[in-house]
CSV table of C-alpha atoms in Angstrom, one decimal:
chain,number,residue,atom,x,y,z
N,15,UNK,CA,108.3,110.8,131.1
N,16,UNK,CA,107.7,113.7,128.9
N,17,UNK,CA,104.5,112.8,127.2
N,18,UNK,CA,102.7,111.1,130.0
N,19,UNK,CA,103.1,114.0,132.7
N,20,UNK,CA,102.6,116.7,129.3
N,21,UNK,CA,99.1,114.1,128.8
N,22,UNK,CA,98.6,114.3,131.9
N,23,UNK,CA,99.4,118.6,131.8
N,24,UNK,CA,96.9,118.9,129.0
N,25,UNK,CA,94.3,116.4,129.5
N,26,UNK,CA,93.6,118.8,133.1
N,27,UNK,CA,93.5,121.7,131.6
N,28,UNK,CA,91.1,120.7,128.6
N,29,UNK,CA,88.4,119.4,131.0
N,30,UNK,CA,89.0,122.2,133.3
N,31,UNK,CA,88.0,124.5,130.2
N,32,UNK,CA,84.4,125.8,131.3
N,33,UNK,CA,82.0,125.0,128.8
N,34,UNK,CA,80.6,128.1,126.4
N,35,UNK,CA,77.1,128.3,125.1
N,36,UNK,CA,75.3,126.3,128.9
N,37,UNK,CA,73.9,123.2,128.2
N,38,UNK,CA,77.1,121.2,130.2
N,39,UNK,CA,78.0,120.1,127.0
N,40,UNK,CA,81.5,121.6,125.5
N,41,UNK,CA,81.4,123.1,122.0
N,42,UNK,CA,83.1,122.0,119.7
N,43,UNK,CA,84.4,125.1,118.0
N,44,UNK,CA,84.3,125.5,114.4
N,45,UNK,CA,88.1,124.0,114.1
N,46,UNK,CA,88.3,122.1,117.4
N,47,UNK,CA,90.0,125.0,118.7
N,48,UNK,CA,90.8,125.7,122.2
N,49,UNK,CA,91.8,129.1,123.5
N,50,UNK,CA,94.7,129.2,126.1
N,51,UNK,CA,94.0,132.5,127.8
N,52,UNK,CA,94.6,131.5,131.4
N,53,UNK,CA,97.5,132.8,132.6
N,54,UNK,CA,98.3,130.6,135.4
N,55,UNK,CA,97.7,127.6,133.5
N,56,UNK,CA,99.8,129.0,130.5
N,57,UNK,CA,102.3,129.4,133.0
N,58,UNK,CA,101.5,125.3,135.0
N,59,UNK,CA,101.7,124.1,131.1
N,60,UNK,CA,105.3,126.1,130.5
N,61,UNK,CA,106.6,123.8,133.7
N,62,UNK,CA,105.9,120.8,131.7
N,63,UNK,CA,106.7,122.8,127.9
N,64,UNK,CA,110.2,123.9,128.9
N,65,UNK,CA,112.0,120.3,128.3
N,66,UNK,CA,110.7,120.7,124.5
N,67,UNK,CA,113.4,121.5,122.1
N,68,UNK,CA,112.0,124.7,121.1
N,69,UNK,CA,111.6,126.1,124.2
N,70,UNK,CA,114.8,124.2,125.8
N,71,UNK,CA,117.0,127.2,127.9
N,72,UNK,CA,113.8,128.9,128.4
N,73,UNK,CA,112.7,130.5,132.0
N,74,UNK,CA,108.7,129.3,132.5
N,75,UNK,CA,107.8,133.1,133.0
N,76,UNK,CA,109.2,133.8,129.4
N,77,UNK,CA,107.4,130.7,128.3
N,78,UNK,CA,104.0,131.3,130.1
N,79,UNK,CA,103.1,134.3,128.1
N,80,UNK,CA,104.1,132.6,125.0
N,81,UNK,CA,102.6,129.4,125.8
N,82,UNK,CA,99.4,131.8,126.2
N,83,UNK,CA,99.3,133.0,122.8
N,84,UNK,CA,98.8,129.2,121.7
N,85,UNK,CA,95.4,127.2,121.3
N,86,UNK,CA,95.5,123.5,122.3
N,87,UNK,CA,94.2,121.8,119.4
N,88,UNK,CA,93.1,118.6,120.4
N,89,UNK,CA,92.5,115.8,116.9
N,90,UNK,CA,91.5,112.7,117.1
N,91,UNK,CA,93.1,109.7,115.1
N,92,UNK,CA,93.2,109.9,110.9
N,93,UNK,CA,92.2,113.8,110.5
N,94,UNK,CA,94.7,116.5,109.4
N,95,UNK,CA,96.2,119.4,111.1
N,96,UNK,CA,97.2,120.8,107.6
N,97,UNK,CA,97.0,119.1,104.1
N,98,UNK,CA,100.0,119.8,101.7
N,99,UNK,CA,99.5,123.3,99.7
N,100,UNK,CA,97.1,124.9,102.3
N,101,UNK,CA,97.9,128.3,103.3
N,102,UNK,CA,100.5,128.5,106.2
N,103,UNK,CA,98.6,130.0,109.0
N,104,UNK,CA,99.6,127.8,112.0
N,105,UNK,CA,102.8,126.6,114.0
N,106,UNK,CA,102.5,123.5,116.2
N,107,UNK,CA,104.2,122.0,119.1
N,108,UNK,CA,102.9,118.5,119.4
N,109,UNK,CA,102.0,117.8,123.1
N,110,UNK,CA,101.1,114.0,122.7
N,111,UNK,CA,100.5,111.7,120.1
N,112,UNK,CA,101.9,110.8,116.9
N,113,UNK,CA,101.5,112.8,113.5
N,114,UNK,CA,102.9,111.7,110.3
N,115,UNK,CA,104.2,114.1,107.8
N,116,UNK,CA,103.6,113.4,104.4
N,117,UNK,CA,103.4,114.0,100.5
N,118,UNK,CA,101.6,112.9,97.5
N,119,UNK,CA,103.3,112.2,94.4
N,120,UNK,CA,102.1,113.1,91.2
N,121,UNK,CA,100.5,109.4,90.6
N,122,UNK,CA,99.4,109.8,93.8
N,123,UNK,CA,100.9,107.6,95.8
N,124,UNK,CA,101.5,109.0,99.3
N,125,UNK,CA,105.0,109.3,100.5
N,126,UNK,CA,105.3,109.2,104.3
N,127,UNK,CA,108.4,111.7,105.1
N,128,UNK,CA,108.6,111.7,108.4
N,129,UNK,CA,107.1,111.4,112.3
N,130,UNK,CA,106.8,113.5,114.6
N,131,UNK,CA,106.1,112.9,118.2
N,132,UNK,CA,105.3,114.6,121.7
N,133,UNK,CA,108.0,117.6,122.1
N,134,UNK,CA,108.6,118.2,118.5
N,135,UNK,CA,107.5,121.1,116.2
N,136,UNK,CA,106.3,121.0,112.8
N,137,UNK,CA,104.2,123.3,110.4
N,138,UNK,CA,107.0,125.8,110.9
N,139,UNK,CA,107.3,127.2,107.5
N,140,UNK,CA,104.3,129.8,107.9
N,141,UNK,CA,107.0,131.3,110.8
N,142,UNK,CA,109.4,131.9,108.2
N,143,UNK,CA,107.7,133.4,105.5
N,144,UNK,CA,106.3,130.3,103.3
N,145,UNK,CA,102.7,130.9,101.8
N,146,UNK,CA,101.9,127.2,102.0
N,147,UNK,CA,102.3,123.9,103.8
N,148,UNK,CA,104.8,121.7,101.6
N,149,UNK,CA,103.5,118.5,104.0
N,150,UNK,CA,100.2,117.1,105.2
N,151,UNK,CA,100.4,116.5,109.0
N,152,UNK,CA,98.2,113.7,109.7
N,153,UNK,CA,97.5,112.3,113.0
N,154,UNK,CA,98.9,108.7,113.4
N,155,UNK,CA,96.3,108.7,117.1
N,156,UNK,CA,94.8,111.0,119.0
N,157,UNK,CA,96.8,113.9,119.5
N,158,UNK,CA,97.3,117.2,121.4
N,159,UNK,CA,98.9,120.0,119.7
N,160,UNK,CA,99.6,123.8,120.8
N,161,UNK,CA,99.2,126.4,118.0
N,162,UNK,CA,100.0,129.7,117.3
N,163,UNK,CA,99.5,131.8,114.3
N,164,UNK,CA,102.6,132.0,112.0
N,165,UNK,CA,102.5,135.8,112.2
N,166,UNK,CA,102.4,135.2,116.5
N,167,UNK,CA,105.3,132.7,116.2
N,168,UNK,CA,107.0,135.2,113.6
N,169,UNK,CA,107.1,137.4,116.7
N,170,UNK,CA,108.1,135.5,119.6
N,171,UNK,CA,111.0,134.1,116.9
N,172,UNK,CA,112.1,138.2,116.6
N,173,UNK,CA,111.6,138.7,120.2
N,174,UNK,CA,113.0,135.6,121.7
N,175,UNK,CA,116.4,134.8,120.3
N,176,UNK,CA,116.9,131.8,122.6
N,177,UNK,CA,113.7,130.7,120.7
N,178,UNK,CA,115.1,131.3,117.3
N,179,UNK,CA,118.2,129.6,118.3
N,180,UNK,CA,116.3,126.3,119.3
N,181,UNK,CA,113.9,126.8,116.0
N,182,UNK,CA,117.7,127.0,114.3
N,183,UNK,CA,119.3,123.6,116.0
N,184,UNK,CA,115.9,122.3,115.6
N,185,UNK,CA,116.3,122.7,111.7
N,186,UNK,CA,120.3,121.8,111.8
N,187,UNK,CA,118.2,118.6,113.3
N,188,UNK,CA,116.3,117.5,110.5
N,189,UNK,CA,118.7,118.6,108.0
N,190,UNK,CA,121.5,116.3,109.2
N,191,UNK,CA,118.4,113.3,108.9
N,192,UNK,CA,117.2,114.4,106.1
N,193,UNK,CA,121.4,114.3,104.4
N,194,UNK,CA,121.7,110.7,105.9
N,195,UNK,CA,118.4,109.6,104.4
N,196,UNK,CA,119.4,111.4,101.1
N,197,UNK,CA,123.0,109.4,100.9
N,198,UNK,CA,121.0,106.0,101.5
N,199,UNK,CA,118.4,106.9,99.0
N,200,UNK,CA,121.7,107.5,96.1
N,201,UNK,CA,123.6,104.7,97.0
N,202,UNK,CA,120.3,102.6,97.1
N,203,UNK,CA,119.7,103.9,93.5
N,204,UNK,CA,123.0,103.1,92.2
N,205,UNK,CA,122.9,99.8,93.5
N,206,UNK,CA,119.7,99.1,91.8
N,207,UNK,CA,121.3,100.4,88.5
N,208,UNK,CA,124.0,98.2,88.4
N,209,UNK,CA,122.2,95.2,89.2
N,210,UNK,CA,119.9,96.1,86.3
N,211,UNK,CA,122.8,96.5,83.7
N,212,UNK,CA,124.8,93.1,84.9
N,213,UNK,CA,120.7,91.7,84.2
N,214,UNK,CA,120.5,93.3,80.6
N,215,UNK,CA,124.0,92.0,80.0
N,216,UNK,CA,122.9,88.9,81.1
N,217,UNK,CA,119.8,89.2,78.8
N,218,UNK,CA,121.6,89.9,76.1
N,219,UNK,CA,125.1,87.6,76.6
N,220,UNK,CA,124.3,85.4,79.1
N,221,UNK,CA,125.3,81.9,79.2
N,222,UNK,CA,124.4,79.4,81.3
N,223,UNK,CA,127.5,77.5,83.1
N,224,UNK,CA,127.8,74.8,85.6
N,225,UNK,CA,127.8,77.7,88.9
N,226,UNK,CA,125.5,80.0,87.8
N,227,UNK,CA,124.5,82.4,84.4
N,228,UNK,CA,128.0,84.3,82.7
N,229,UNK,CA,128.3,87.4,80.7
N,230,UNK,CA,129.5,85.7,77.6
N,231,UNK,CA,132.2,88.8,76.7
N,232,UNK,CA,134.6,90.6,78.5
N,233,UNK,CA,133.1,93.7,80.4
N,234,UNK,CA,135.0,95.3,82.9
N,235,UNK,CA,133.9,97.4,85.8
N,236,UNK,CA,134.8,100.9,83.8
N,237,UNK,CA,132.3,99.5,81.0
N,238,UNK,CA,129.7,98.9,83.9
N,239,UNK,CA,130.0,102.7,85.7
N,240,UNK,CA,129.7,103.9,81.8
N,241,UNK,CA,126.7,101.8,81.2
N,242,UNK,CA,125.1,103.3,84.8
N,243,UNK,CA,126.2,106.7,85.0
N,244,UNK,CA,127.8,105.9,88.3
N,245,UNK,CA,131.9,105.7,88.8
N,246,UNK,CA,134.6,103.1,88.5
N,247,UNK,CA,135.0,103.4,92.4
N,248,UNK,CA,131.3,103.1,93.2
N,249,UNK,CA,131.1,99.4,90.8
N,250,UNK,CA,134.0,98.2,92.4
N,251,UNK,CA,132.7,98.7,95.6
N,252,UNK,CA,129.3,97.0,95.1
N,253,UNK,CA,130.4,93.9,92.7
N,254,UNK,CA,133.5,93.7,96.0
N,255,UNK,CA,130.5,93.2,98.4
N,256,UNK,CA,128.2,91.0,96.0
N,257,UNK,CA,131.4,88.8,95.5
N,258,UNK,CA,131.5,88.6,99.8
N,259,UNK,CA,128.1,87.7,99.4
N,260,UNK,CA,128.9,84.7,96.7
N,261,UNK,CA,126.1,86.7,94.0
N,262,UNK,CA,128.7,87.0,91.7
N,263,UNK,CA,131.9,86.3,90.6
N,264,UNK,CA,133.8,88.8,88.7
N,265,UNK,CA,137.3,88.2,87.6
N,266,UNK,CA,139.0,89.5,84.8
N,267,UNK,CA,136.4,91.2,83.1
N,268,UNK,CA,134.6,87.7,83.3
N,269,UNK,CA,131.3,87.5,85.0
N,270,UNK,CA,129.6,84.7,86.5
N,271,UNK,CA,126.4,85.5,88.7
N,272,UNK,CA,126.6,82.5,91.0
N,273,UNK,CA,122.8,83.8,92.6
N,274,UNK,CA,121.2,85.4,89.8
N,275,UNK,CA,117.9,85.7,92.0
N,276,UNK,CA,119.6,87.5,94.7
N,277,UNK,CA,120.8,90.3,91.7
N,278,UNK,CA,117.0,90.2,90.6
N,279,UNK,CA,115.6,90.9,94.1
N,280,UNK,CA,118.1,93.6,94.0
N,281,UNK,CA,117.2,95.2,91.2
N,282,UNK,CA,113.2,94.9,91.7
N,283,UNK,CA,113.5,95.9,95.2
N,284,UNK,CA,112.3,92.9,96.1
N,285,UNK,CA,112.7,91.2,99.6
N,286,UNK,CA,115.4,89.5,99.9
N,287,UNK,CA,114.8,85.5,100.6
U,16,UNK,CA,92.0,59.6,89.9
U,17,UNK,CA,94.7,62.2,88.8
U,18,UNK,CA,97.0,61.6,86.4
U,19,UNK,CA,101.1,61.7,87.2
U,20,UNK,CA,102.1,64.9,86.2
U,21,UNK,CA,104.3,65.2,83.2
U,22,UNK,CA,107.9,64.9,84.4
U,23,UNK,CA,110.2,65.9,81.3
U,24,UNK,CA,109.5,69.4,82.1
U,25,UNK,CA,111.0,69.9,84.6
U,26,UNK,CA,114.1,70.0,83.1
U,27,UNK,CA,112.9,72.9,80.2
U,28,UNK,CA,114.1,76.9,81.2
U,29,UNK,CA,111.1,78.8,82.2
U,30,UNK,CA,111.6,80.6,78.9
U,31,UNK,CA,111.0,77.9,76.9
U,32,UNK,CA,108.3,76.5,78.5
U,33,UNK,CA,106.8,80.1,78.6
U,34,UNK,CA,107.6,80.9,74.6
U,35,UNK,CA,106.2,77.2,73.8
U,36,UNK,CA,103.0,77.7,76.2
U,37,UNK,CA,102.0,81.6,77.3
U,38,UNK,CA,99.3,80.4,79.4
U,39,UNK,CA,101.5,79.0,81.5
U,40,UNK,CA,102.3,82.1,82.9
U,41,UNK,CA,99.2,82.6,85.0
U,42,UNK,CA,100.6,78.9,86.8
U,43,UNK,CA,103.5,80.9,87.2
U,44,UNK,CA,101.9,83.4,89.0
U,45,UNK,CA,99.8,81.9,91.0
U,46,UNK,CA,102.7,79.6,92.9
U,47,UNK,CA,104.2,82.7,93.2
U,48,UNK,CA,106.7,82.8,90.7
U,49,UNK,CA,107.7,85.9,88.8
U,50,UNK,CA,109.6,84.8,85.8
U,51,UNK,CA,107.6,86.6,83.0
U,52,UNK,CA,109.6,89.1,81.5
U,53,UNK,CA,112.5,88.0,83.9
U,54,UNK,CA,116.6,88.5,82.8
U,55,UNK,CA,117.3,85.1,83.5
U,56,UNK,CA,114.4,83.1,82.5
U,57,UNK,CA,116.2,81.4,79.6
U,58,UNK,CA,119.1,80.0,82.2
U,59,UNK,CA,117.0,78.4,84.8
U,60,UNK,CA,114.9,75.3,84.7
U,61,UNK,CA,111.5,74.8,85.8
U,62,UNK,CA,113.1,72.7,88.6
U,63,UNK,CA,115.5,74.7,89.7
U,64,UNK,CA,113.2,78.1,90.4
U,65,UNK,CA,110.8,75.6,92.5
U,66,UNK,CA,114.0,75.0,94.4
U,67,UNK,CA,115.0,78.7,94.6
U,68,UNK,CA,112.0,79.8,95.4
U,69,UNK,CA,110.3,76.6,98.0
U,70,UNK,CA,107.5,75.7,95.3
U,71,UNK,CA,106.7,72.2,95.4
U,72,UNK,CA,107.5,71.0,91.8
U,73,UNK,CA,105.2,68.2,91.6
U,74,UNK,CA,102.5,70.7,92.3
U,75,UNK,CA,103.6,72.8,89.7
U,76,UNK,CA,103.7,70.8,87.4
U,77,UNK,CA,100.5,68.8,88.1
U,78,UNK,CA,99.0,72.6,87.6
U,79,UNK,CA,100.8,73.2,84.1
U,80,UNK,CA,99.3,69.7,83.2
U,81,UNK,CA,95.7,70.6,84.6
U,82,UNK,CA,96.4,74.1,82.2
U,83,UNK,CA,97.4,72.5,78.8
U,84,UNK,CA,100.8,73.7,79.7
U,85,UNK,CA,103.0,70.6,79.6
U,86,UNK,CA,102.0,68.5,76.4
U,87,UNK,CA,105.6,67.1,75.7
U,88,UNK,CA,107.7,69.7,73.7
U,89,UNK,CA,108.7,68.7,70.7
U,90,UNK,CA,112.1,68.2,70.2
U,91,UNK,CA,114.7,70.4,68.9
């Protein structure tokens, strides 16, 4: 696998780093920075670097000398590589490990947006012109990374176009996950509104009946998409599959909720018993 | 020696019994039950949530009773 012979790959050549200052001991540099200015093991590393995605179509004697530009960063479990809003200065590659890319929202609460394992790149804005770091890139366990400077990786992207075209699909990547993950989030959302407005309705008008709770008026499905901002199509679909699901029963403009719980946990967000 | 715990209230909507008896909300609560400020509090009896939701009614009810929150309602 990947990450075991890349461990394997890294782990050498951070022990076979000689130590600097005497005294046996290595230091630990003022950012746990090691330099990668070996040339022959820049070039061992680019053997095991060429099956990442950035550097996928890549001959190892193009790779070495970029590889070489890098620093391993070796971080141990719970620290940061970045925090959200620092400057830009860095590009990683992680090597192993597991980093976790998040965000704080303005109460606080930290949002986790995404993982990234051996193989994958992150901290890429600073390569393409960004000031800051929109993410925190905290480390899940201990982890490797290569870095380079933005400005260094702003140069191998101008240089290398087969580079620039992996940093490209790379992007297309996380776009396409980041579209599915947006389409859930909306139809989560309107899910969550309409069970909310058939609750108020229910608040309002309800009346209890031998199979459940009805909405003591007429309302039809238009009135519903009015009351939630959301379309006629969009109601009809999710009061369909709450029907399949025997929550409700909805026929002509008459409402019964058969499991008024289930709408609750719905419209909380609660687990579903 | 406990007393039996008061039966006829099992049959009252959780709003009523929380409108008549507010403390009986922190019962509520603790048996896991999250019917304060609920949408459909006034259509379900104190019975039928324990059944919803796996609470042991006896238990619940012994607690309501142990909290001053089932002296018999008066009637409407």
């Amino acid at each position: 696998m990947l990450e075991n012979s890349l461990n394997a790959r890294v782990a050498t050549f951070v022990r076979a780093r000689p130590a600097r200052g005497g005294a046996g001991l290595r230091r630990v540099t003022q950012s746990n920075i090691q330099p990668m200015s070996v040339p022959q093991e820049a070039t061992q590393l680019a053997r095991q670097l060429v099956t990442v995605p950035l550097f996928k179509n890549l001959a190892p004697e193009i790779l070495g000398p970029i590889i070489a530009l890098g620093r391993l960063t070796p971080m141990s479990a719970g620290t940061f590589f970045f925090t959200e809003g620092d400057d830009a200065e860095r590009f990683f590659v992680l090597t192993s490990g597991r980093v976790k890319l998040t965000q704080l929202t303005p109460e606080g609460h930290q949002v986790v947006l995404g993982h990234i394992g051996p193989g994958d790149a992150f901290g890429g804005v600073g390569a393409f012109g960004d000031p800051s770091y929109p993410v925190s890139a905290e480390t899940v366990e201990s982890s490797v990374a290569l870095a380079w400077t933005s400005g260094t990786m702003q140069h191998v992207l101008e240089t290398h176009p087969t580079v620039a075209i992996n940093a490209i699909r790379f992007i297309a990547d996380r776009l396409h996950d980041l579209q599915r993950r947006y389409r859930q989030l909306m139809t989560e959302r309107v899910e969550r509104r309409v069970a909310r407005a058939l609750l108020r309705l229910v608040r309002d008008a309800g009346r209890r009946v031998d199979t459940g709770v009805e909405i003591d008026f007429p309302v039809s499905r238009q009135d519903i998409a009015e009351m939630t901002g959301t379309t006629l199509y969009t109601v009809s679909r999710l009061m369909s599959s709450w029907e399949e699901r025997g929550i409700l029963s909805g026929g002509r403009q008459h409402i019964v909720l058969l499991r008024a719980h289930a709408l609750v946990a719905i419209a909380e967000d609660l687990p579903t018993s | 020696m406990s007393l039996a715990p008061d039966m006829s209230c099992a049959d009252e909507t959780v709003a009523a019994l929380l409108a008549r008896e507010p403390r009986a909300a922190r019962v509520l609560l603790r048996h896991g039950l999250h019917c304060v400020g609920c949408a459909i509090a006034p259509f379900e009896t104190i019975a039928e949530i324990c059944a919803i939701y796996g609470v042991s009614l006896e238990r619940l009810l012994v607690d309501l009773r142990d909290h001053g929150a089932s002296e018999t309602r008066e009637t409407k």
